[in-house]
XYZ file of C-alpha atoms in Angstrom:
467
model
C 100.501 102.217 81.118
C 97.469 101.007 83.070
C 94.513 103.524 82.577
C 94.028 105.776 85.404
C 97.071 105.159 87.336
C 99.074 108.432 87.672
C 102.005 109.410 89.774
C 101.520 110.840 93.219
C 103.498 113.394 95.130
C 105.440 111.921 98.008
C 108.112 113.611 100.128
C 108.458 116.449 97.520
C 108.691 114.110 94.539
C 106.552 112.457 91.961
C 106.592 108.630 92.363
C 104.337 105.667 91.157
C 101.555 104.818 93.755
C 103.395 101.504 94.162
C 104.966 100.478 97.536
C 107.132 97.633 98.259
C 105.849 95.839 101.533
C 108.504 95.793 104.140
C 109.078 92.298 105.089
C 110.762 91.635 108.363
C 114.035 89.836 109.279
C 116.050 90.261 106.101
C 113.334 89.327 103.478
C 113.353 92.917 102.243
C 116.475 94.714 102.254
C 118.712 97.556 100.448
C 118.977 95.677 97.197
C 115.225 95.153 96.657
C 114.144 98.464 98.265
C 116.954 100.498 96.302
C 115.738 98.946 92.906
C 112.056 99.418 93.781
C 112.865 103.246 94.210
C 114.951 103.396 91.273
C 112.115 101.929 89.078
C 110.073 104.999 90.365
C 108.118 103.691 93.294
C 108.641 103.457 97.041
C 111.071 100.949 98.165
C 110.885 99.789 101.690
C 113.918 98.662 103.887
C 112.896 96.355 106.715
C 114.137 97.749 109.966
C 113.411 94.348 111.868
C 116.759 92.884 112.727
C 118.275 93.910 109.342
C 121.658 92.570 108.247
C 124.842 94.237 108.848
C 128.159 93.657 107.025
C 131.711 93.316 107.768
C 134.575 95.218 105.820
C 134.620 92.417 103.244
C 130.827 92.969 102.558
C 129.822 89.629 104.216
C 126.818 89.396 106.417
C 127.523 89.680 110.154
C 126.057 86.821 111.922
C 123.708 87.975 114.734
C 125.227 85.976 117.469
C 124.254 86.641 121.176
C 127.098 86.162 123.631
C 125.617 87.646 126.865
C 124.254 85.570 129.615
C 121.147 87.203 130.660
C 118.044 88.002 128.569
C 118.153 91.522 129.281
C 121.759 91.908 128.187
C 120.984 90.002 124.931
C 118.341 92.358 124.374
C 120.635 95.102 124.395
C 122.666 93.408 121.857
C 119.560 92.865 119.726
C 118.590 96.643 119.785
C 122.272 97.535 118.665
C 122.259 94.900 115.849
C 118.824 96.187 114.705
C 119.965 99.883 114.521
C 123.351 99.235 112.809
C 121.735 96.930 110.409
C 118.801 99.273 109.457
C 121.169 102.117 109.120
C 123.520 100.169 106.801
C 120.466 99.099 104.694
C 118.979 102.545 104.321
C 122.347 103.996 103.242
C 122.948 101.120 100.677
C 119.255 101.490 99.426
C 119.596 105.321 99.029
C 122.702 104.937 96.888
C 121.136 102.243 94.590
C 117.765 104.569 94.134
C 120.012 107.327 92.729
C 117.703 110.044 93.636
C 114.626 108.402 92.214
C 111.525 107.231 93.942
C 111.566 107.130 97.638
C 112.855 105.054 100.622
C 110.901 104.028 103.426
C 111.541 101.863 106.503
C 109.152 99.389 108.254
C 109.102 98.446 111.852
C 106.803 96.310 113.953
C 105.490 98.069 116.903
C 105.233 94.793 118.879
C 109.100 94.126 118.063
C 111.394 94.504 121.119
C 112.935 97.978 121.588
C 110.674 99.257 118.661
C 110.879 103.003 119.891
C 114.480 102.863 120.624
C 115.302 101.218 117.235
C 113.272 103.807 115.428
C 114.965 106.735 117.283
C 118.216 105.180 116.502
C 117.621 104.633 112.811
C 116.090 107.980 112.000
C 118.853 109.902 113.976
C 121.518 108.272 111.871
C 119.815 108.390 108.477
C 118.563 112.136 108.393
C 117.642 113.084 104.829
C 117.552 109.657 103.623
C 114.299 108.156 104.923
C 111.098 109.582 103.244
C 108.644 107.773 105.719
C 108.032 104.960 108.069
C 105.397 102.258 107.858
C 104.556 100.624 111.209
C 101.999 97.995 112.180
C 101.501 94.870 114.340
C 100.119 96.526 117.227
C 98.667 100.060 118.127
C 101.651 102.415 117.454
C 100.433 105.382 119.170
C 103.884 107.165 119.399
C 104.722 106.602 115.655
C 103.582 109.930 114.679
C 105.414 111.946 117.532
C 108.726 110.026 116.790
C 108.485 110.359 113.012
C 107.514 114.091 113.302
C 110.433 114.667 115.677
C 112.923 113.940 112.513
C 110.553 115.461 110.026
C 109.804 112.278 108.351
C 106.587 111.082 107.070
C 104.655 108.196 108.745
C 102.065 105.572 107.275
C 100.533 103.527 109.917
C 99.376 100.022 109.037
C 95.723 99.277 110.007
C 93.116 96.709 109.369
C 90.043 98.687 110.084
C 88.608 102.261 110.327
C 88.126 101.617 113.941
C 91.805 101.029 114.692
C 92.735 104.158 112.692
C 90.154 106.238 114.631
C 91.645 105.170 117.925
C 95.188 106.174 116.611
C 94.009 109.606 115.142
C 92.135 110.665 118.287
C 94.844 109.827 120.631
C 97.940 110.892 118.838
C 97.946 111.232 115.148
C 95.793 114.318 114.873
C 98.660 116.230 116.743
C 101.085 115.600 113.940
C 98.616 115.497 111.061
C 100.949 117.377 108.515
C 103.393 114.248 108.538
C 100.627 111.675 107.811
C 101.526 110.621 104.273
C 99.131 107.726 103.754
C 97.262 105.009 105.784
C 98.049 101.311 104.783
C 95.017 99.155 104.910
C 96.524 95.652 105.250
C 93.835 93.086 104.723
C 93.891 90.731 107.696
C 92.764 87.618 105.372
C 94.887 88.255 102.323
C 98.248 89.809 103.516
C 101.229 87.759 104.336
C 102.927 87.904 107.834
C 101.347 89.101 111.133
C 97.657 90.259 110.430
C 95.378 92.534 112.637
C 92.388 90.271 113.069
C 90.342 91.259 115.770
C 88.300 89.041 118.042
C 84.990 90.327 116.425
C 86.363 89.037 113.059
C 86.233 85.360 112.058
C 89.489 84.063 110.393
C 87.608 81.526 108.305
C 85.278 84.180 106.827
C 87.109 86.782 104.754
C 85.378 90.094 104.140
C 85.428 92.148 100.913
C 88.201 94.743 101.402
C 86.076 97.364 99.493
C 83.543 98.306 102.166
C 86.267 98.247 104.830
C 88.493 100.508 102.968
C 85.466 102.867 102.234
C 84.775 102.979 106.091
C 88.495 103.781 106.629
C 88.138 106.854 104.272
C 85.026 107.773 106.160
C 86.847 107.784 109.251
C 89.690 109.787 107.698
C 87.305 112.347 106.442
C 85.731 112.768 109.905
C 89.287 113.768 111.160
C 89.536 116.341 108.353
C 92.248 114.332 106.390
C 92.022 115.246 102.823
C 91.013 112.586 100.041
C 94.552 113.379 98.420
C 96.227 111.496 101.408
C 96.147 107.950 99.977
C 94.950 104.771 101.391
C 97.437 102.110 100.385
C 95.814 98.677 99.686
C 98.001 95.980 100.864
C 97.243 92.041 100.707
C 96.207 90.214 97.762
C 97.360 92.949 95.348
C 98.652 91.288 92.193
C 97.245 92.620 89.047
C 96.185 96.315 88.960
C 93.437 95.400 86.543
C 91.661 93.667 89.360
C 91.509 97.065 91.229
C 90.377 99.055 88.212
C 87.184 100.264 89.955
C 89.240 101.524 92.848
C 91.318 103.850 90.867
C 89.731 107.299 90.545
C 86.821 106.343 92.623
C 85.453 109.385 94.613
C 84.118 107.011 97.372
C 87.789 105.968 98.385
C 89.884 108.985 97.516
C 93.394 108.406 96.467
C 94.397 104.862 96.351
C 97.959 103.490 96.062
C 98.792 99.776 96.212
C 101.394 97.934 98.316
C 103.171 94.606 97.187
C 104.525 92.178 99.637
C 104.594 88.804 98.296
C 105.215 89.444 94.695
C 108.570 91.287 95.029
C 109.907 88.295 96.724
C 110.500 86.658 93.462
C 112.806 89.048 91.751
C 116.607 88.966 91.252
C 117.243 91.769 93.760
C 115.185 89.921 96.342
C 117.487 88.621 99.166
C 115.687 85.553 100.017
C 117.632 82.382 99.268
C 116.982 80.600 96.054
C 115.428 77.618 97.799
C 112.640 79.908 99.032
C 112.204 81.392 95.520
C 111.900 77.940 94.053
C 109.297 77.192 96.556
C 107.245 80.204 95.682
C 106.891 79.150 92.136
C 105.187 75.759 93.114
C 102.741 77.193 95.663
C 99.081 76.353 94.998
C 95.810 77.693 95.967
C 95.107 76.727 99.740
C 98.753 76.347 100.382
C 98.930 79.335 102.533
C 97.709 78.920 106.084
C 96.289 81.883 108.341
C 97.341 80.394 111.767
C 97.839 81.555 115.395
C 101.123 79.859 116.412
C 103.112 83.017 116.397
C 104.444 84.119 119.883
C 103.256 87.650 119.172
C 99.580 86.360 119.565
C 98.711 87.731 116.184
C 97.253 85.560 113.425
C 99.690 85.243 110.574
C 99.727 83.931 107.198
C 102.495 81.507 106.051
C 103.001 78.689 103.559
C 101.682 75.479 105.261
C 104.900 73.728 104.897
C 106.249 70.647 107.117
C 107.337 73.270 109.978
C 103.748 74.685 110.210
C 102.240 71.109 110.044
C 104.539 70.031 112.765
C 103.210 72.722 114.858
C 99.639 71.887 114.217
C 100.326 68.268 115.022
C 101.895 69.261 118.351
C 98.746 71.256 119.229
C 96.557 68.322 118.489
C 98.544 66.180 120.885
C 96.958 68.205 123.699
C 94.575 67.409 126.576
C 93.247 69.630 129.500
C 93.755 68.854 133.070
C 92.592 69.561 136.427
C 94.738 69.688 139.659
C 91.987 68.124 141.498
C 89.151 65.720 140.769
C 86.358 67.588 139.283
C 83.438 66.795 136.828
C 84.574 64.225 134.581
C 88.372 64.831 135.382
C 88.612 61.871 137.589
C 91.206 59.819 135.876
C 94.828 60.151 137.088
C 97.209 60.913 134.309
C 100.004 58.269 134.519
C 102.253 59.059 131.542
C 104.465 61.975 130.727
C 104.153 63.741 133.995
C 105.775 63.683 137.346
C 103.424 63.868 140.279
C 99.870 62.842 140.896
C 97.931 66.004 140.520
C 96.923 65.717 136.899
C 93.427 64.698 136.586
C 91.913 63.948 133.154
C 89.012 62.475 131.361
C 89.010 58.637 130.510
C 89.265 59.611 126.703
C 92.218 61.814 127.361
C 93.854 59.428 129.448
C 93.766 56.807 126.496
C 94.937 59.218 124.085
C 97.890 60.357 126.291
C 98.920 56.697 126.724
C 98.693 56.240 122.793
C 101.060 59.292 122.284
C 103.415 57.945 125.084
C 103.713 54.654 123.205
C 104.413 56.548 119.876
C 107.518 58.242 121.478
C 105.808 61.374 122.708
C 106.865 60.725 126.285
C 107.085 64.315 127.682
C 104.149 66.333 128.674
C 104.669 70.069 128.672
C 102.299 72.590 130.564
C 100.891 75.449 128.720
C 99.140 78.801 130.071
C 95.767 77.341 129.331
C 95.803 74.366 131.950
C 96.511 71.820 129.092
C 99.333 69.519 128.424
C 100.927 69.010 125.181
C 102.967 65.785 124.194
C 106.461 65.883 122.608
C 109.409 63.748 122.208
C 112.422 64.186 124.235
C 114.302 65.919 121.460
C 111.438 68.299 120.842
C 111.458 69.043 124.575
C 115.141 69.805 124.643
C 114.835 72.040 121.557
C 111.888 73.972 123.006
C 113.593 74.472 126.449
C 116.850 75.651 124.711
C 115.145 78.221 122.397
C 113.231 79.359 125.455
C 116.443 79.914 127.449
C 118.209 81.458 124.583
C 115.583 84.314 124.298
C 116.940 87.771 123.457
C 113.721 89.727 123.520
C 112.930 90.143 119.877
C 109.121 91.061 120.735
C 107.807 93.488 123.387
C 105.849 90.479 124.628
C 106.562 86.709 123.631
C 104.194 84.051 124.534
C 106.753 81.337 123.641
C 109.492 82.490 126.255
C 107.472 84.780 128.700
C 109.636 87.629 127.816
C 108.300 91.032 128.257
C 110.024 94.348 127.499
C 109.189 95.716 131.006
C 110.817 96.015 134.230
C 110.284 92.454 135.343
C 111.015 91.143 131.801
C 108.252 88.716 132.262
C 104.707 88.429 130.837
C 103.653 86.779 134.097
C 102.301 83.799 132.142
C 103.725 80.302 131.546
C 106.034 79.989 128.537
C 103.917 78.431 125.737
C 105.473 75.235 124.179
C 102.995 75.291 121.245
C 104.533 78.404 119.883
C 108.166 78.968 118.646
C 111.187 81.061 118.571
C 110.258 83.372 115.722
C 113.613 85.229 115.787
C 115.374 81.890 115.153
C 113.406 80.583 112.359
C 113.165 83.818 110.381
C 116.780 84.346 110.591
C 117.457 80.867 109.649
C 115.145 80.742 106.323
C 116.301 84.360 105.251
C 119.851 83.190 105.346
C 119.650 79.748 103.538
C 117.911 77.490 105.959
C 115.674 74.652 105.152
C 112.437 75.841 103.687
C 110.745 72.963 105.211
C 111.946 73.349 108.572
C 111.401 77.137 109.163
C 108.389 79.583 109.010
C 108.006 80.622 105.431
C 105.763 83.909 105.298
C 103.685 84.676 102.218
C 100.502 86.322 101.227
C 97.424 84.483 100.044
C 98.154 85.685 96.398
C 101.260 83.546 96.353
C 99.541 80.799 94.118
C 99.559 83.273 91.278
C 103.417 82.574 90.803
C 102.519 79.269 89.256
C 99.451 80.692 87.229
C 100.935 84.008 85.900
C 102.374 83.460 82.578
C 105.121 86.246 83.438
C 106.742 83.620 85.543
C 106.479 80.825 83.045
C 109.381 78.378 82.769
C 110.691 79.659 86.120
C 111.355 83.155 84.966
C 112.554 85.494 87.768
C 112.413 89.210 86.834
C 114.476 92.249 87.906
C 112.507 94.639 90.250
C 112.483 97.015 87.079
C 110.813 94.354 84.819
C 108.413 93.600 87.851
C 107.429 97.220 88.195
C 107.106 97.688 84.524
C 105.009 94.613 84.261
C 102.726 95.918 87.267
C 102.192 99.164 85.408
C 100.559 97.602 82.565
C 97.898 96.285 84.675
C 99.288 92.709 84.668
């Protein structure tokens, strides 16, 4: 047992301070969450478009049959609630009364509040707590408390938590079970980098977590309420100076990337095989997500494809102005596109390479794509089912008008489509593949030598040794 690490009391039960990160769209399900809880930790079911099953136990494909986005959004909410309820019930059965089961939701997912109400209403007594990030989930505490369920907000700074605490959480303080600090430079998936922070200059998490603890103390939150470190957590021995540290108070650890490679992990074998080969620098912190957030993913051909698309981009003016005095004559219809001489020459070169269609972005720029790309982009935008509260790619918004009021952005992509595809066996080169920046440890850690894939129990036992 790693020195200093002791069980904590959570939801009236002793558990290891090891939390499974809740990875959205079927990357964390009942099998992994139930096994993590059975090993004595806190398993996390992703309630982000979770899978449902038919009477034969086969996954029900999430097919959208309605003609309008609003109607498809209603289908999506129904899928989300039914799937998450099924996953929680199965995870509970696997856990067998050990550990605890949390659910994870993204505040910026479409219908987040409705999904949360729907899941908690139908899983009373099974869910210990709700982790929630990707946005500022002010209503999280109110919703969780109404079902007598704990809540664990995910933040990336003390400043963000202070805003949440003052506006809402202080009114339901007794149900705050912990605060997840998700490091915006190290964690996989969507990250909470603010405009004041440089994505290329990672900051040491220790001072940021200490500042978070100081903020919690200001609010009268006891040091026994743990801060859960998320992002970059691999070997507990690397965090030895955090454990039993009076400056930080109680500390727990969340594992997101490492549990992807277990036998119970639901991700396809092709994804698992890719993880074993990831090297340092293969994870990219990028801003192509239609959420508008930065996110970390494997820099595979899919991500490089998006990078290349954005590089085929020029600014335009609708009238002659400054050095925009050359009329664009390729990829556009009409004569109201004025560009610089250099951009005119670049556009002609791209056109000659087969990128013959120019698509407008919300930033008065044009990106050049092939006719096939254009068709795919337009189809994905038309098929939108409102999986986000606001989507830059399709201009969907979960509002009365169902529109962000901005032009759809062809530099982004349909996140629902690609995450569903990769989670259910799709090509790992042609889809977004989330992973944290510690993923390169898979090829360096001797635990995984010769392609060894552990069970969740074996992984938790290994973590508890410090390795």
